[in-house]
CSV table of C-alpha atoms in Angstrom, one decimal:
chain,number,residue,atom,x,y,z
A,30,PHE,CA,-88.0,43.6,-46.7
A,31,ILE,CA,-91.3,41.4,-47.8
A,32,ALA,CA,-91.6,39.8,-50.1
A,33,SER,CA,-95.4,41.2,-51.1
A,34,GLU,CA,-95.6,40.7,-54.5
A,35,SER,CA,-98.7,39.2,-54.4
A,36,ILE,CA,-100.3,42.4,-53.0
A,37,PHE,CA,-98.0,45.5,-53.8
A,38,LYS,CA,-96.6,47.0,-57.0
A,39,PHE,CA,-94.5,49.1,-55.3
A,40,LEU,CA,-93.4,47.8,-52.7
A,41,GLY,CA,-91.8,44.3,-51.6
A,42,HIS,CA,-88.2,44.4,-53.4
A,43,ASP,CA,-84.9,44.1,-53.0
A,44,LEU,CA,-84.7,45.5,-56.3
A,45,ASN,CA,-85.7,49.1,-55.3
A,46,MET,CA,-83.1,49.4,-53.5
A,47,ARG,CA,-80.3,48.1,-55.3
A,48,LEU,CA,-81.5,50.9,-57.9
A,49,GLY,CA,-81.4,54.2,-55.8
A,50,GLY,CA,-81.6,53.0,-52.0
A,51,THR,CA,-83.7,54.8,-49.7
A,52,ALA,CA,-84.7,58.0,-51.6
A,53,VAL,CA,-86.7,55.0,-54.1
A,54,HIS,CA,-87.5,53.0,-51.5
A,55,LEU,CA,-89.3,56.1,-50.1
A,56,GLU,CA,-91.0,57.2,-53.5
A,57,ASN,CA,-92.3,54.0,-53.8
A,58,THR,CA,-93.9,53.3,-50.3
A,59,ARG,CA,-94.7,57.0,-51.3
A,60,LEU,CA,-97.1,55.1,-54.4
A,61,GLU,CA,-98.4,52.7,-52.1
A,62,ILE,CA,-100.3,54.4,-50.3
A,63,ASN,CA,-101.4,56.3,-52.8
A,64,ARG,CA,-102.8,52.9,-54.1
A,65,LEU,CA,-103.8,52.3,-50.9
A,66,TYR,CA,-105.5,55.2,-50.3
A,67,GLU,CA,-107.7,55.0,-53.7
A,68,ILE,CA,-108.9,52.3,-52.7
A,69,SER,CA,-110.5,53.7,-49.5
A,70,ILE,CA,-112.0,56.2,-51.4
A,71,GLU,CA,-113.8,53.8,-53.7
A,72,ASN,CA,-114.5,51.4,-51.0
A,73,LEU,CA,-116.5,55.4,-48.9
A,74,ASN,CA,-117.5,56.5,-51.8
A,75,ASN,CA,-119.4,53.3,-53.3
A,76,SER,CA,-120.5,52.3,-49.4
A,77,ILE,CA,-122.3,55.5,-48.9
A,78,ASP,CA,-124.3,55.3,-51.8
A,79,TYR,CA,-125.0,51.7,-50.8
A,80,LEU,CA,-126.6,53.6,-47.9
A,81,LEU,CA,-128.3,55.6,-49.9
A,82,GLY,CA,-130.2,52.9,-51.6
A,83,GLU,CA,-128.2,52.8,-54.7
A,84,LYS,CA,-126.8,48.9,-56.3
A,85,VAL,CA,-123.5,48.4,-55.8
A,86,ASP,CA,-121.4,45.2,-55.6
A,87,ILE,CA,-120.8,44.5,-51.8
A,88,LYS,CA,-118.2,42.1,-52.8
A,89,SER,CA,-116.1,44.1,-54.5
A,90,ILE,CA,-116.9,46.4,-51.3
A,91,ASP,CA,-115.3,43.4,-49.1
A,92,ASP,CA,-112.5,42.5,-51.5
A,93,ASN,CA,-111.6,45.7,-51.0
A,94,GLU,CA,-111.3,45.5,-47.2
A,95,ASP,CA,-108.9,42.2,-46.8
A,96,LEU,CA,-105.9,44.1,-49.7
A,97,VAL,CA,-106.3,47.2,-47.6
A,98,ASP,CA,-106.0,45.1,-44.6
A,99,ARG,CA,-103.1,43.6,-45.9
A,100,LEU,CA,-101.6,46.0,-47.9
A,101,ASN,CA,-101.6,48.2,-44.3
A,102,GLU,CA,-100.6,45.3,-42.7
A,103,GLY,CA,-97.9,44.5,-45.7
A,104,ILE,CA,-96.5,48.6,-45.5
A,105,THR,CA,-96.6,48.4,-42.0
A,106,LYS,CA,-94.2,45.0,-41.9
A,107,GLU,CA,-92.0,47.1,-44.2
A,108,ILE,CA,-91.4,50.3,-43.1
A,109,THR,CA,-90.8,48.8,-39.5
A,110,ASP,CA,-87.9,47.3,-41.3
A,111,CYS,CA,-86.8,50.0,-42.2
A,112,ILE,CA,-86.7,52.2,-39.2
A,113,SER,CA,-84.8,49.6,-37.5
A,114,HIS,CA,-82.1,50.0,-39.8
A,115,GLU,CA,-82.2,53.8,-41.1
A,116,SER,CA,-80.0,55.7,-39.1
A,117,ASN,CA,-80.7,59.4,-40.5
A,118,HIS,CA,-83.4,61.0,-38.4
A,119,ALA,CA,-84.9,62.9,-41.3
A,120,VAL,CA,-86.0,59.6,-43.4
A,121,SER,CA,-87.2,57.9,-40.1
A,122,GLU,CA,-89.4,61.4,-39.9
A,123,SER,CA,-90.5,60.5,-43.0
A,124,TYR,CA,-91.2,56.5,-43.0
A,125,SER,CA,-93.1,57.7,-39.2
A,126,ALA,CA,-95.0,59.7,-41.1
A,127,TYR,CA,-96.1,57.1,-44.1
A,128,LEU,CA,-96.8,54.7,-41.3
A,129,ASN,CA,-99.3,56.8,-39.6
A,130,ILE,CA,-100.7,57.7,-42.8
A,131,SER,CA,-100.9,54.1,-43.9
A,132,HIS,CA,-103.0,53.4,-41.0
A,133,ASN,CA,-105.6,56.0,-40.9
A,134,ILE,CA,-106.1,55.3,-44.5
A,135,GLU,CA,-106.7,51.2,-43.6
A,136,ARG,CA,-109.3,53.3,-40.9
A,137,LEU,CA,-111.0,54.9,-43.4
A,138,SER,CA,-111.4,51.9,-45.3
A,139,ASP,CA,-113.3,49.8,-41.9
A,140,HIS,CA,-115.7,52.7,-42.1
A,141,ALA,CA,-116.9,52.0,-44.7
A,142,VAL,CA,-117.7,49.1,-44.2
A,143,ASN,CA,-120.0,50.0,-40.9
A,144,LEU,CA,-122.3,51.8,-43.0
A,145,VAL,CA,-122.2,48.9,-45.4
A,146,GLU,CA,-124.1,47.0,-42.2
A,147,TYR,CA,-126.0,49.8,-41.4
A,148,ALA,CA,-127.1,50.0,-44.2
A,149,ASN,CA,-127.9,46.2,-44.1
A,150,GLU,CA,-129.4,47.2,-40.9
A,151,PHE,CA,-131.9,49.6,-42.0
A,152,LYS,CA,-132.8,46.8,-44.8
A,153,GLU,CA,-133.3,43.4,-42.1
A,154,LYS,CA,-135.6,46.0,-40.1
A,155,ASN,CA,-137.8,47.2,-42.6
A,156,ILE,CA,-136.3,51.0,-42.4
A,157,THR,CA,-136.7,53.5,-44.7
A,158,LEU,CA,-133.9,56.6,-44.9
A,159,ASN,CA,-137.1,59.4,-45.5
A,160,GLU,CA,-135.8,62.3,-48.0
A,161,VAL,CA,-134.5,64.6,-45.3
A,162,VAL,CA,-131.6,61.6,-44.4
A,163,LYS,CA,-130.6,60.7,-47.3
A,164,GLU,CA,-130.0,64.5,-48.3
A,165,GLU,CA,-128.3,64.7,-45.2
A,166,ILE,CA,-125.9,62.0,-45.9
A,167,LYS,CA,-125.5,63.3,-49.5
A,168,ASN,CA,-124.0,66.6,-48.1
A,169,PHE,CA,-121.4,63.9,-45.6
A,170,LYS,CA,-120.6,62.4,-48.9
A,171,ASN,CA,-120.0,66.1,-50.9
A,172,ILE,CA,-118.0,67.4,-47.8
A,173,ILE,CA,-116.1,63.7,-47.3
A,174,ASN,CA,-115.0,63.9,-50.6
A,175,GLN,CA,-113.8,67.7,-50.5
A,176,MET,CA,-111.2,65.9,-48.3
A,177,LEU,CA,-110.3,63.2,-49.6
A,178,SER,CA,-108.8,65.3,-52.6
A,179,LYS,CA,-106.6,67.4,-50.5
A,180,SER,CA,-106.3,64.7,-47.7
A,181,MET,CA,-102.5,63.8,-49.6
A,182,ASP,CA,-101.8,67.3,-49.8
A,183,GLY,CA,-99.9,68.5,-46.3
A,184,SER,CA,-99.9,71.5,-48.0
A,185,LEU,CA,-103.6,71.5,-47.9
A,186,VAL,CA,-104.2,70.7,-44.7
A,187,LYS,CA,-105.0,74.3,-43.6
A,188,GLU,CA,-108.4,73.5,-45.9
A,189,VAL,CA,-108.8,69.9,-44.4
A,190,GLU,CA,-108.7,71.5,-41.2
A,191,THR,CA,-111.6,74.1,-41.6
A,192,LEU,CA,-113.7,71.2,-43.9
A,193,GLU,CA,-113.2,69.0,-41.2
A,194,ASP,CA,-114.8,70.9,-38.3
A,195,ILE,CA,-117.9,71.6,-40.9
A,196,THR,CA,-117.8,67.5,-40.4
A,197,ASP,CA,-118.3,68.5,-36.6
A,198,ASN,CA,-121.3,71.1,-37.2
A,199,MET,CA,-123.5,68.8,-39.6
A,200,THR,CA,-122.5,65.7,-36.8
A,201,ILE,CA,-124.0,68.7,-34.2
A,202,GLU,CA,-127.3,69.2,-36.3
A,203,TYR,CA,-128.3,67.1,-38.3
A,204,LYS,CA,-128.4,65.3,-34.7
A,205,GLN,CA,-130.6,68.0,-33.2
A,206,ASN,CA,-132.9,67.1,-36.6
A,207,MET,CA,-132.4,63.7,-35.4
A,208,VAL,CA,-134.1,64.4,-32.1
A,209,LYS,CA,-136.7,66.7,-33.6
A,210,ARG,CA,-137.7,64.3,-35.7
A,211,LEU,CA,-138.2,61.9,-33.0
A,212,SER,CA,-140.1,63.9,-31.6
A,213,THR,CA,-142.5,64.6,-33.8
A,214,GLN,CA,-142.9,60.6,-34.3
A,215,VAL,CA,-141.0,61.6,-37.6
A,216,CYS,CA,-138.6,58.7,-37.2
A,217,THR,CA,-138.4,55.4,-35.2
A,218,ALA,CA,-135.8,55.2,-32.1
A,219,GLU,CA,-134.7,51.9,-33.4
A,220,GLY,CA,-133.5,53.8,-37.5
A,221,SER,CA,-132.0,56.7,-34.7
A,222,ILE,CA,-130.1,55.0,-33.6
A,223,ILE,CA,-128.6,53.2,-36.2
A,224,TYR,CA,-128.8,57.0,-38.2
A,225,SER,CA,-126.4,58.2,-35.2
A,226,ASN,CA,-124.0,55.5,-35.0
A,227,ILE,CA,-124.4,56.2,-39.1
A,228,LEU,CA,-123.2,60.5,-37.9
A,229,ILE,CA,-120.6,59.0,-35.7
A,230,ASN,CA,-119.1,57.5,-38.1
A,231,PHE,CA,-119.1,60.0,-40.4
A,232,GLU,CA,-117.3,62.2,-37.9
A,233,ARG,CA,-114.4,59.9,-37.4
A,234,VAL,CA,-114.1,59.7,-41.2
A,235,GLY,CA,-113.2,63.5,-41.3
A,236,ASP,CA,-111.1,63.4,-38.2
A,237,HIS,CA,-108.9,60.3,-40.2
A,238,LEU,CA,-109.0,62.7,-43.2
A,239,LEU,CA,-107.7,65.2,-41.0
A,240,ASN,CA,-104.5,63.7,-39.7
A,241,ILE,CA,-103.5,62.2,-42.5
A,242,ALA,CA,-103.4,65.9,-43.6
């Protein structure tokens, strides 16, 4: 097992296995992944708020992203070590599922960092978001938070799937709105390109949340 006390709160201790074997370690893996999820949720919401022009501590987003990367790496090493020594097929499948969940959660935080970069690009190019675009972003934030509240509960996968379909439809609709604004010169080509990338990131967040569910 990986000695990662500096980043882990629940894993990285041989004591886990001595106290209860695989069952305890699986539970601690779940708890560590839940912690990873909460950090990524915070990063996503802060990055969207920053995109909307609210005051946000950008350093905290960068620090959280670094922690998410390190946690995902540590969880991956911990789980792969367990799988290599595990003979029970059902347990191995549980570890594999946690591994996939951890990787998808890590990608959520990556998209949060992308959104911050797009917000900074708007600022550097003196591009201001109009109220229509801000409302579209708020709508995405609302749907994403609904998904975030359900994705870690596998029994709600159908609800998450329905919400993910909504994000797909919103992406199509908002891109069409963007083209209309561009054709009437309400927005610039440069701003439209950035906004298109933002919409793609929102859609991919939905994809990862469905994968998690």
